[in-house]
Structures are given as structure tokens and as C-alpha cells.
Amino acid sequence: MNSLKRRSFLRKATTAAAGVAAGTAAFTSCARSDEQGAPSVRSTRTYKWKMVTTWPPHFPVLGVGADHLAAWIEEMSEGRIQIQVYGGGELIPPLEGFDAVSQGVAEMGHGAAYYWAGKAPATQFFAAVPFGMNAQQMNAWIYAGGGQALWDELYAPFNLVPMPVGNTGVQMGGWFNREINSIDDLQGLKMRMPGLGGKVIAKAGGSAILSAGGEIYTNLERGVIDATEWIGPYHDQLMGFHKAAKYYYYPGWHEPGTVLELIVNKSAFESLTPDLQAIVRTAAARSNLWMASELESQNNAALKELVAQHNVQLRAFPDEVLDRLRGYADEVVDEIVSVDPMSKKVFSSFDAFRKDVGEWANLSEKMYYAKLSS
Ligand code: CA
């Protein structure tokens, strides 16, 4: 930068800083006048809410994340919002949270958006897209790239406010009892897989089963399903899948950065004062970071234990299989966006953002990891 440009840049920065300061002052005086004129802004009303979850009660990381979220909201609100958390099946069946929160049976629901594909197909783009974006890219799209506004638009007709509340990072490809050496090995395979990935498995000749977390192990052990995916080494080990399947495949092409979701009944959310609404959103953002950090910090130790102590056979999907799955994934998305206008709107934002951050990743993270491993 030459000195003239630098002076110009600094002048603009100074002007912008002054603007921020003026804005802060305006906000402060506004807050003060609200306090004087409308004491209800800092309401002392206590809300007793229910949160339903798709997870078994106090399920590690996911259910515990819901427990933490409720505790953080109560702590930050100084007890003005108290939330009773229900595991899947305790108040309602695990995969019926969308309707329950929409109708106000519970004020909050904790799960993942692809469980609601039957309510609106576009929900799936806010959980996981096969060969889509990773955790930090999903967060960038939702928080800073227009994703949240589209998510709000999609859920508003259902009287719901959605927000991210966790992320799994790149998942594993799943547990199998036979090797997957070609795409033909997926023929006739009954595999537990939710969302768009499940539709890709169907295109490859398998059948995708959607089941809640608490039912998967039994289904795999009894042969109701032949294979399952879940999350990653840490959580999969807790689920015990290594006792029912031998081969553990990577990468999780179907879920490269799955967003976990909090839904809030919109009428209930809007009945909260702005400070309480901010507390809910802030606690959700904290939970998003907490959950991703928990899984990331534990995955490798669990993977080593699975291989060394439980004799799990680690396998990479062959390139040919991944290439074919990627082709099917494009077909699956094309079919959805061609018949559902909201899916088209959401996916066009998602896809443009993916291309944009992908270019940046190609010369930042991808280059960095290439050097790290060389
Ligand atoms: Ca999964």
C-alpha cells in the first residue's frame, strides 16, 4: 500500500470507528430511555419451558449439550428462564419434536434439521449436504453468509425459530459387516442414514433407514439393518457399534459438518424480552462451539482405541465409490430443487457460498494440510 492509499484507508477507518462510537452512544442512550420509560425490558417474569430432544436422556455430548444449554440459559437469565429437558420418548417420541415445538407442546426442541425432511425438504440443507461444507464453512454460511435468514424464512410458517447449537465436524462413513470395494457392494444394503445421504444410498441400490440414535445399535445387532453411520469415533465407540460391525469406513462423505439444531416456538420466543432472546441465542452459540470442541478433542484417542483394543478394521472408501456417490448426490439435490422452490432458493445460496469458500480453502487450509502431511 503506498502512503497516499494508506492515509486514505486510515482516514476511512477513523471515520468508521467514530461511527461505531456514535452508534454505541445512541444504543446506550436508547437502552437508558427504555429503562426509564419501559421497565418491562428487564422483566422479572419467570418462564418455565420444556425442551424435547431427539436423543436418549443425558446422551453423551448431544443430550448433555441440551442439558448444558438449559443450564446456561437459566444461569445467564438469573433463573428467569427455567427449562426442563426431556430425552426422546420421555414426553414425545424422539422424531416428533418439530410438530411438538411448532404447536407449543414444548417451547424448545434439540436435534438436527434433516430429521424434518418430511415437513419441508429444504430443512436438510441446514443439517448436512453430501460433499457439502465442513463445520467452519457451515458456521460461516449460517452466521455470516445469509444462511440464518433463509433458515428463519423456511421455519417461520411453522411458527419456529431455528438456530445452530452444535456441529459434529467431518463424520465417519459408517459401520459395515462387509467390505465396500465397488459401488455394487451397496446393492441391497439396508443402512441407517438420515437426510440427503440416505437418498444417495437409495440411488446406489441400497435402502436408507431413518432411525433415532437410541434404536440403531439394537437394529444393527438384530440384522434389521446391515450397516449404519452415526457420527465419529468418539461417539460411535460410546454407541458400541464395534460390537456389531467389523469394518469402519471413512470419510463421512454424506455428513462433512453436520449442524445440530435448536428450534424454539416462535410465539414463545417473541414473548421474551430482547435481553432474554439474546441470552437464548448466545447460549446456543456457546453450545455450538462446546459440542464441536468436545467431539474434536476426543475423536482420535477413540479411533486408536477402536483399532488397537477392539480390532476394528479401518477402511477408506475407494475413489471410484466416492466418485459415483458424488454423482448420485448431485442428482439427489437436482431432483429436490427442481420440484421445491424453497429448496432451490436455499440451495442456490448454499452452493454459491460453498464455491466461494471452497476457492479460499484451496489455497489456505488445503495447502496448509498438504504441507503438514508432507
Ligand atoms: Ca451421521
Coordinates of C-alpha atoms and ligand atoms in Angstrom, one line a residue:
M1 CA 0.0 0.0 0.0
N2 CA 1.5 3.4 -0.9
S3 CA 1.5 6.2 1.6
L4 CA -1.4 8.1 -0.1
K5 CA -3.6 5.0 -0.1
R6 CA -2.6 4.1 3.5
R7 CA -3.6 7.6 4.6
S8 CA -6.9 7.3 2.8
F9 CA -7.5 3.9 4.4
L10 CA -6.6 5.1 7.8
R11 CA -8.9 8.1 7.4
K12 CA -11.8 5.8 6.4
A13 CA -11.0 3.6 9.4
T14 CA -11.1 6.5 11.8
T15 CA -14.4 7.7 10.3
A16 CA -15.8 4.2 10.7
A17 CA -14.6 4.0 14.3
A18 CA -16.3 7.3 15.1
G19 CA -19.5 6.0 13.5
V20 CA -19.3 2.9 15.7
A21 CA -18.7 5.1 18.8
A22 CA -21.7 7.2 17.9
G23 CA -23.8 4.1 17.3
T24 CA -22.7 2.8 20.7
A25 CA -23.7 6.1 22.3
A26 CA -27.1 6.0 20.6
F27 CA -27.6 2.4 21.7
T28 CA -26.7 3.2 25.3
S29 CA -29.0 6.3 25.5
C30 CA -31.7 4.2 23.9
A31 CA -31.3 1.5 26.4
R32 CA -31.3 4.1 29.2
S33 CA -34.5 5.7 28.0
D34 CA -36.1 2.2 27.7
E35 CA -35.1 1.5 31.2
Q36 CA -36.7 4.7 32.4
G37 CA -39.8 4.6 30.2
A38 CA -40.4 0.8 29.9
P39 CA -39.4 -1.2 33.0
S40 CA -40.7 -4.4 31.4
V41 CA -37.5 -4.5 29.3
R42 CA -35.8 -6.2 32.3
S43 CA -38.7 -8.4 33.2
T44 CA -38.7 -10.4 36.4
R45 CA -41.3 -12.8 34.9
T46 CA -40.2 -16.4 35.2
Y47 CA -40.7 -18.7 32.2
K48 CA -40.9 -22.5 32.8
W49 CA -40.2 -24.1 29.5
K50 CA -39.9 -27.6 28.2
M51 CA -37.2 -28.8 25.7
V52 CA -37.7 -32.0 23.8
T53 CA -34.8 -33.8 22.2
T54 CA -34.2 -36.4 19.6
W55 CA -31.5 -38.0 21.9
P56 CA -31.9 -40.6 24.7
P57 CA -31.9 -38.8 28.1
H58 CA -28.5 -37.3 29.0
F59 CA -26.9 -38.9 25.9
P60 CA -23.2 -38.1 25.9
V61 CA -22.3 -34.8 24.1
L62 CA -25.6 -34.4 22.3
G63 CA -28.1 -34.9 25.2
V64 CA -25.5 -33.5 27.6
G65 CA -25.3 -30.5 25.3
A66 CA -29.0 -30.0 25.6
D67 CA -28.7 -30.2 29.4
H68 CA -25.8 -27.6 29.4
L69 CA -27.8 -25.3 27.1
A70 CA -30.7 -25.3 29.5
A71 CA -28.4 -24.7 32.5
W72 CA -26.6 -21.8 30.7
I73 CA -29.8 -20.1 29.8
E74 CA -31.0 -20.4 33.4
E75 CA -27.7 -19.1 34.7
M76 CA -27.5 -16.2 32.3
S77 CA -31.1 -15.2 32.8
E78 CA -30.7 -15.4 36.6
G79 CA -33.4 -18.0 36.8
R80 CA -35.9 -16.1 34.6
I81 CA -35.9 -19.0 32.1
Q82 CA -36.0 -22.4 33.5
I83 CA -36.0 -25.3 31.1
Q84 CA -36.9 -28.9 31.8
V85 CA -35.1 -31.2 29.3
Y86 CA -36.8 -34.4 28.1
G87 CA -34.9 -37.2 26.3
G88 CA -36.5 -38.7 23.2
G89 CA -39.5 -40.8 24.2
E90 CA -39.9 -39.1 27.7
L91 CA -42.5 -36.6 26.6
I92 CA -43.0 -37.4 22.9
P93 CA -41.3 -39.9 20.5
P94 CA -37.8 -38.7 19.5
L95 CA -38.5 -37.7 15.9
E96 CA -41.7 -35.7 16.6
G97 CA -40.1 -32.6 18.0
F98 CA -40.8 -30.4 15.0
D99 CA -44.6 -30.7 15.4
A100 CA -44.4 -30.6 19.2
V101 CA -42.5 -27.3 19.3
S102 CA -44.4 -25.9 16.4
Q103 CA -47.7 -26.5 18.3
G104 CA -46.3 -25.3 21.6
V105 CA -46.4 -28.8 23.3
A106 CA -42.8 -27.8 24.2
E107 CA -41.1 -24.4 23.7
M108 CA -37.8 -25.9 22.5
G109 CA -36.5 -28.8 20.5
H110 CA -33.0 -30.1 20.2
G111 CA -31.9 -32.3 17.3
A112 CA -30.9 -31.9 13.6
A113 CA -32.8 -30.3 10.7
Y114 CA -32.6 -33.3 8.4
Y115 CA -35.0 -35.2 10.7
W116 CA -37.7 -32.8 9.4
A117 CA -37.3 -33.6 5.7
G118 CA -40.9 -34.8 5.6
K119 CA -42.1 -31.5 6.8
A120 CA -40.1 -29.4 4.4
P121 CA -37.4 -30.8 2.1
A122 CA -35.2 -27.6 2.4
T123 CA -34.6 -28.4 6.1
Q124 CA -32.0 -30.9 5.0
F125 CA -29.7 -28.2 3.7
F126 CA -29.4 -26.8 7.2
A127 CA -28.1 -30.1 8.6
A128 CA -25.8 -31.8 6.1
V129 CA -25.3 -31.9 2.4
P130 CA -23.3 -34.8 0.9
F131 CA -20.0 -33.5 -0.3
G132 CA -21.1 -30.1 1.0
M133 CA -19.4 -27.8 3.5
N134 CA -17.4 -28.6 6.6
A135 CA -18.2 -27.2 10.1
Q136 CA -16.5 -23.9 9.9
Q137 CA -17.9 -23.3 6.4
M138 CA -21.4 -24.2 7.6
N139 CA -21.0 -21.7 10.5
A140 CA -19.7 -19.1 8.1
W141 CA -22.7 -19.6 5.8
I142 CA -25.3 -19.6 8.7
Y143 CA -23.8 -16.8 10.9
A144 CA -22.3 -14.5 8.2
G145 CA -23.3 -15.7 4.7
G146 CA -27.1 -15.3 4.6
G147 CA -27.9 -18.9 5.8
Q148 CA -29.7 -17.8 9.0
A149 CA -32.1 -15.5 7.2
L150 CA -33.1 -18.4 4.8
W151 CA -33.4 -20.8 7.8
D152 CA -35.7 -18.3 9.6
E153 CA -37.8 -17.8 6.4
L154 CA -38.2 -21.6 6.0
Y155 CA -39.3 -22.2 9.6
A156 CA -41.5 -19.1 10.1
P157 CA -44.6 -20.7 8.6
F158 CA -44.2 -23.5 11.1
N159 CA -44.1 -20.9 14.0
L160 CA -40.5 -21.9 14.7
V161 CA -37.2 -20.0 15.2
P162 CA -34.1 -22.2 14.3
M163 CA -30.5 -21.8 15.4
P164 CA -27.3 -23.8 15.3
V165 CA -26.5 -25.5 18.6
G166 CA -23.6 -27.8 17.8
N167 CA -21.6 -29.4 15.0
T168 CA -20.1 -32.8 14.6
G169 CA -17.3 -31.9 12.2
V170 CA -16.5 -34.4 9.4
Q171 CA -18.2 -37.7 10.3
M172 CA -17.0 -41.2 9.6
G173 CA -18.5 -43.1 6.7
G174 CA -20.1 -45.8 8.8
W175 CA -20.0 -49.4 10.1
F176 CA -20.3 -52.4 7.8
N177 CA -20.1 -56.1 8.0
R178 CA -18.7 -56.5 4.5
E179 CA -16.1 -54.6 2.6
I180 CA -17.1 -51.9 0.1
N181 CA -14.8 -52.4 -2.8
S182 CA -17.1 -51.2 -5.6
I183 CA -20.4 -49.3 -5.9
D184 CA -22.1 -52.7 -6.4
D185 CA -21.3 -53.6 -2.8
L186 CA -24.0 -51.1 -1.8
Q187 CA -26.7 -53.0 -3.7
G188 CA -29.4 -54.3 -1.4
L189 CA -27.7 -52.8 1.6
K190 CA -30.0 -51.7 4.4
M191 CA -28.2 -48.8 6.0
R192 CA -29.3 -46.4 8.7
M193 CA -28.6 -42.9 7.2
P194 CA -30.7 -39.8 7.6
G195 CA -31.1 -36.9 5.2
L196 CA -29.8 -36.4 1.7
G197 CA -27.1 -39.1 2.2
G198 CA -29.9 -41.6 2.7
K199 CA -31.3 -40.7 -0.7
V200 CA -27.8 -41.2 -2.2
I201 CA -27.6 -44.7 -0.7
A202 CA -31.0 -45.4 -2.3
K203 CA -29.7 -44.3 -5.7
A204 CA -26.8 -46.6 -5.3
G205 CA -29.2 -49.5 -4.9
G206 CA -29.3 -49.7 -1.1
S207 CA -32.2 -48.8 1.2
A208 CA -31.8 -46.0 3.7
I209 CA -33.5 -46.3 7.1
L210 CA -34.1 -43.3 9.3
S211 CA -34.0 -44.2 13.0
A212 CA -33.3 -42.2 16.1
G213 CA -30.0 -42.7 17.9
G214 CA -31.4 -44.8 20.7
E215 CA -32.6 -47.5 18.3
I216 CA -29.6 -48.0 16.0
Y217 CA -27.5 -50.5 18.0
T218 CA -30.3 -52.9 18.5
N219 CA -31.3 -52.7 14.9
L220 CA -27.7 -53.4 13.8
E221 CA -27.3 -56.3 16.2
R222 CA -30.5 -57.9 15.2
G223 CA -29.9 -57.5 11.5
V224 CA -32.8 -55.1 10.9
I225 CA -30.1 -53.1 9.2
D226 CA -26.9 -54.3 7.6
A227 CA -24.9 -51.1 8.2
T228 CA -25.1 -47.8 10.0
E229 CA -23.5 -44.4 10.1
W230 CA -23.6 -42.3 13.2
I231 CA -21.1 -39.5 13.9
G232 CA -17.4 -40.2 14.5
P233 CA -15.0 -42.4 16.6
Y234 CA -15.7 -40.9 20.0
H235 CA -19.4 -41.1 19.9
D236 CA -19.6 -44.2 17.8
Q237 CA -17.5 -46.0 20.4
L238 CA -19.9 -44.9 23.1
M239 CA -22.7 -46.4 21.0
G240 CA -20.8 -49.7 20.9
F241 CA -21.1 -50.2 17.1
H242 CA -17.8 -52.1 17.1
K243 CA -19.6 -54.9 18.9
A244 CA -22.0 -55.4 16.0
A245 CA -19.9 -54.5 12.9
K246 CA -16.3 -55.1 11.8
Y247 CA -15.4 -52.6 9.2
Y248 CA -15.3 -48.8 9.9
Y249 CA -15.2 -46.7 6.8
Y250 CA -14.1 -43.1 6.1
P251 CA -14.6 -40.4 5.1
G252 CA -18.2 -39.4 6.0
W253 CA -18.9 -38.1 2.5
H254 CA -22.6 -37.7 3.5
E255 CA -22.1 -35.5 6.5
P256 CA -19.0 -33.3 6.3
G257 CA -20.0 -30.9 9.0
T258 CA -23.5 -31.6 10.4
V259 CA -25.2 -28.8 12.2
L260 CA -27.2 -29.7 15.3
E261 CA -30.3 -27.6 15.7
L262 CA -32.3 -25.8 18.4
I263 CA -35.8 -24.9 17.5
V264 CA -37.8 -22.5 19.6
N265 CA -41.6 -22.0 19.3
K266 CA -41.7 -18.6 17.6
S267 CA -44.6 -17.2 19.6
A268 CA -42.9 -18.2 22.8
F269 CA -39.6 -16.7 21.6
E270 CA -41.2 -13.4 20.7
S271 CA -42.9 -13.2 24.1
L272 CA -39.4 -12.9 25.6
T273 CA -37.9 -9.5 26.3
P274 CA -34.9 -8.7 24.0
D275 CA -32.3 -9.4 26.7
L276 CA -33.8 -12.9 27.2
Q277 CA -33.9 -13.5 23.4
A278 CA -30.2 -12.5 23.3
I279 CA -29.4 -14.9 26.1
V280 CA -31.1 -17.8 24.3
R281 CA -29.1 -17.0 21.1
T282 CA -25.8 -16.5 23.0
A283 CA -26.2 -19.8 24.9
A284 CA -27.0 -21.6 21.6
A285 CA -23.8 -20.2 20.0
R286 CA -21.8 -21.3 23.1
S287 CA -23.2 -24.7 22.8
N288 CA -22.3 -24.8 19.1
L289 CA -18.7 -24.3 20.0
W290 CA -18.8 -26.6 23.0
M291 CA -20.2 -29.6 21.2
A292 CA -17.8 -29.3 18.2
S293 CA -14.9 -28.9 20.7
E294 CA -15.9 -32.0 22.7
L295 CA -16.0 -34.2 19.7
E296 CA -12.9 -32.8 18.1
S297 CA -10.9 -33.2 21.2
Q298 CA -11.8 -36.9 21.7
N299 CA -12.1 -38.4 18.3
N300 CA -8.5 -39.5 17.7
A301 CA -8.0 -41.2 21.0
A302 CA -11.2 -43.1 20.5
L303 CA -10.2 -44.1 17.0
K304 CA -6.9 -45.5 18.2
E305 CA -8.7 -47.5 20.9
L306 CA -11.2 -48.9 18.5
V307 CA -8.4 -50.2 16.3
A308 CA -5.9 -51.3 19.0
Q309 CA -8.3 -52.8 21.6
H310 CA -11.4 -53.8 19.6
N311 CA -9.8 -54.9 16.4
V312 CA -11.9 -52.7 14.3
Q313 CA -10.9 -52.8 10.6
L314 CA -10.4 -49.3 9.3
R315 CA -11.1 -48.8 5.6
A316 CA -11.2 -45.9 3.2
F317 CA -13.9 -45.9 0.6
P318 CA -12.3 -46.4 -2.8
D319 CA -12.1 -43.3 -5.0
E320 CA -14.4 -45.0 -7.6
V321 CA -17.1 -45.4 -5.0
L322 CA -16.8 -41.8 -3.8
D323 CA -16.9 -40.5 -7.4
R324 CA -20.1 -42.5 -8.0
L325 CA -21.7 -41.3 -4.7
R326 CA -20.8 -37.7 -5.6
G327 CA -22.6 -38.1 -8.9
Y328 CA -25.7 -39.5 -7.2
A329 CA -25.5 -36.7 -4.6
D330 CA -25.8 -34.1 -7.4
E331 CA -28.8 -36.0 -8.9
V332 CA -30.5 -36.1 -5.5
V333 CA -30.1 -32.4 -5.0
D334 CA -31.2 -31.6 -8.6
E335 CA -34.4 -33.6 -8.1
I336 CA -35.3 -31.8 -4.9
V337 CA -34.6 -28.3 -6.1
S338 CA -36.5 -28.9 -9.4
V339 CA -39.7 -29.5 -7.6
D340 CA -39.4 -27.4 -4.4
P341 CA -38.9 -23.6 -4.8
M342 CA -37.7 -23.1 -1.3
S343 CA -35.1 -25.8 -1.6
K344 CA -34.0 -24.1 -4.8
K345 CA -33.7 -20.8 -3.1
V346 CA -31.8 -22.3 -0.1
F347 CA -29.5 -24.5 -2.2
S348 CA -28.6 -21.7 -4.6
S349 CA -27.3 -19.7 -1.6
F350 CA -25.6 -22.8 -0.1
D351 CA -24.0 -23.7 -3.4
A352 CA -22.7 -20.2 -4.2
F353 CA -21.3 -19.9 -0.7
R354 CA -19.7 -23.4 -1.0
K355 CA -17.9 -22.4 -4.2
D356 CA -16.7 -19.2 -2.8
V357 CA -15.3 -20.6 0.5
G358 CA -14.0 -23.6 -1.4
E359 CA -11.7 -21.3 -3.5
W360 CA -10.3 -19.8 -0.4
A361 CA -9.9 -23.2 1.3
N362 CA -8.0 -24.4 -1.7
L363 CA -5.2 -22.0 -1.1
S364 CA -5.5 -21.8 2.7
E365 CA -6.4 -24.9 4.6
K366 CA -5.9 -27.4 1.8
M367 CA -2.4 -26.1 1.2
Y368 CA -1.6 -26.0 4.9
Y369 CA -2.7 -29.6 5.4
A370 CA -0.8 -30.7 2.3
K371 CA 2.4 -29.2 3.8
L372 CA 1.7 -30.5 7.2
S373 CA 1.4 -34.1 5.9
S374 CA 4.4 -33.9 3.5
Ligands
CA1 CA -24.5 -39.1 11.0

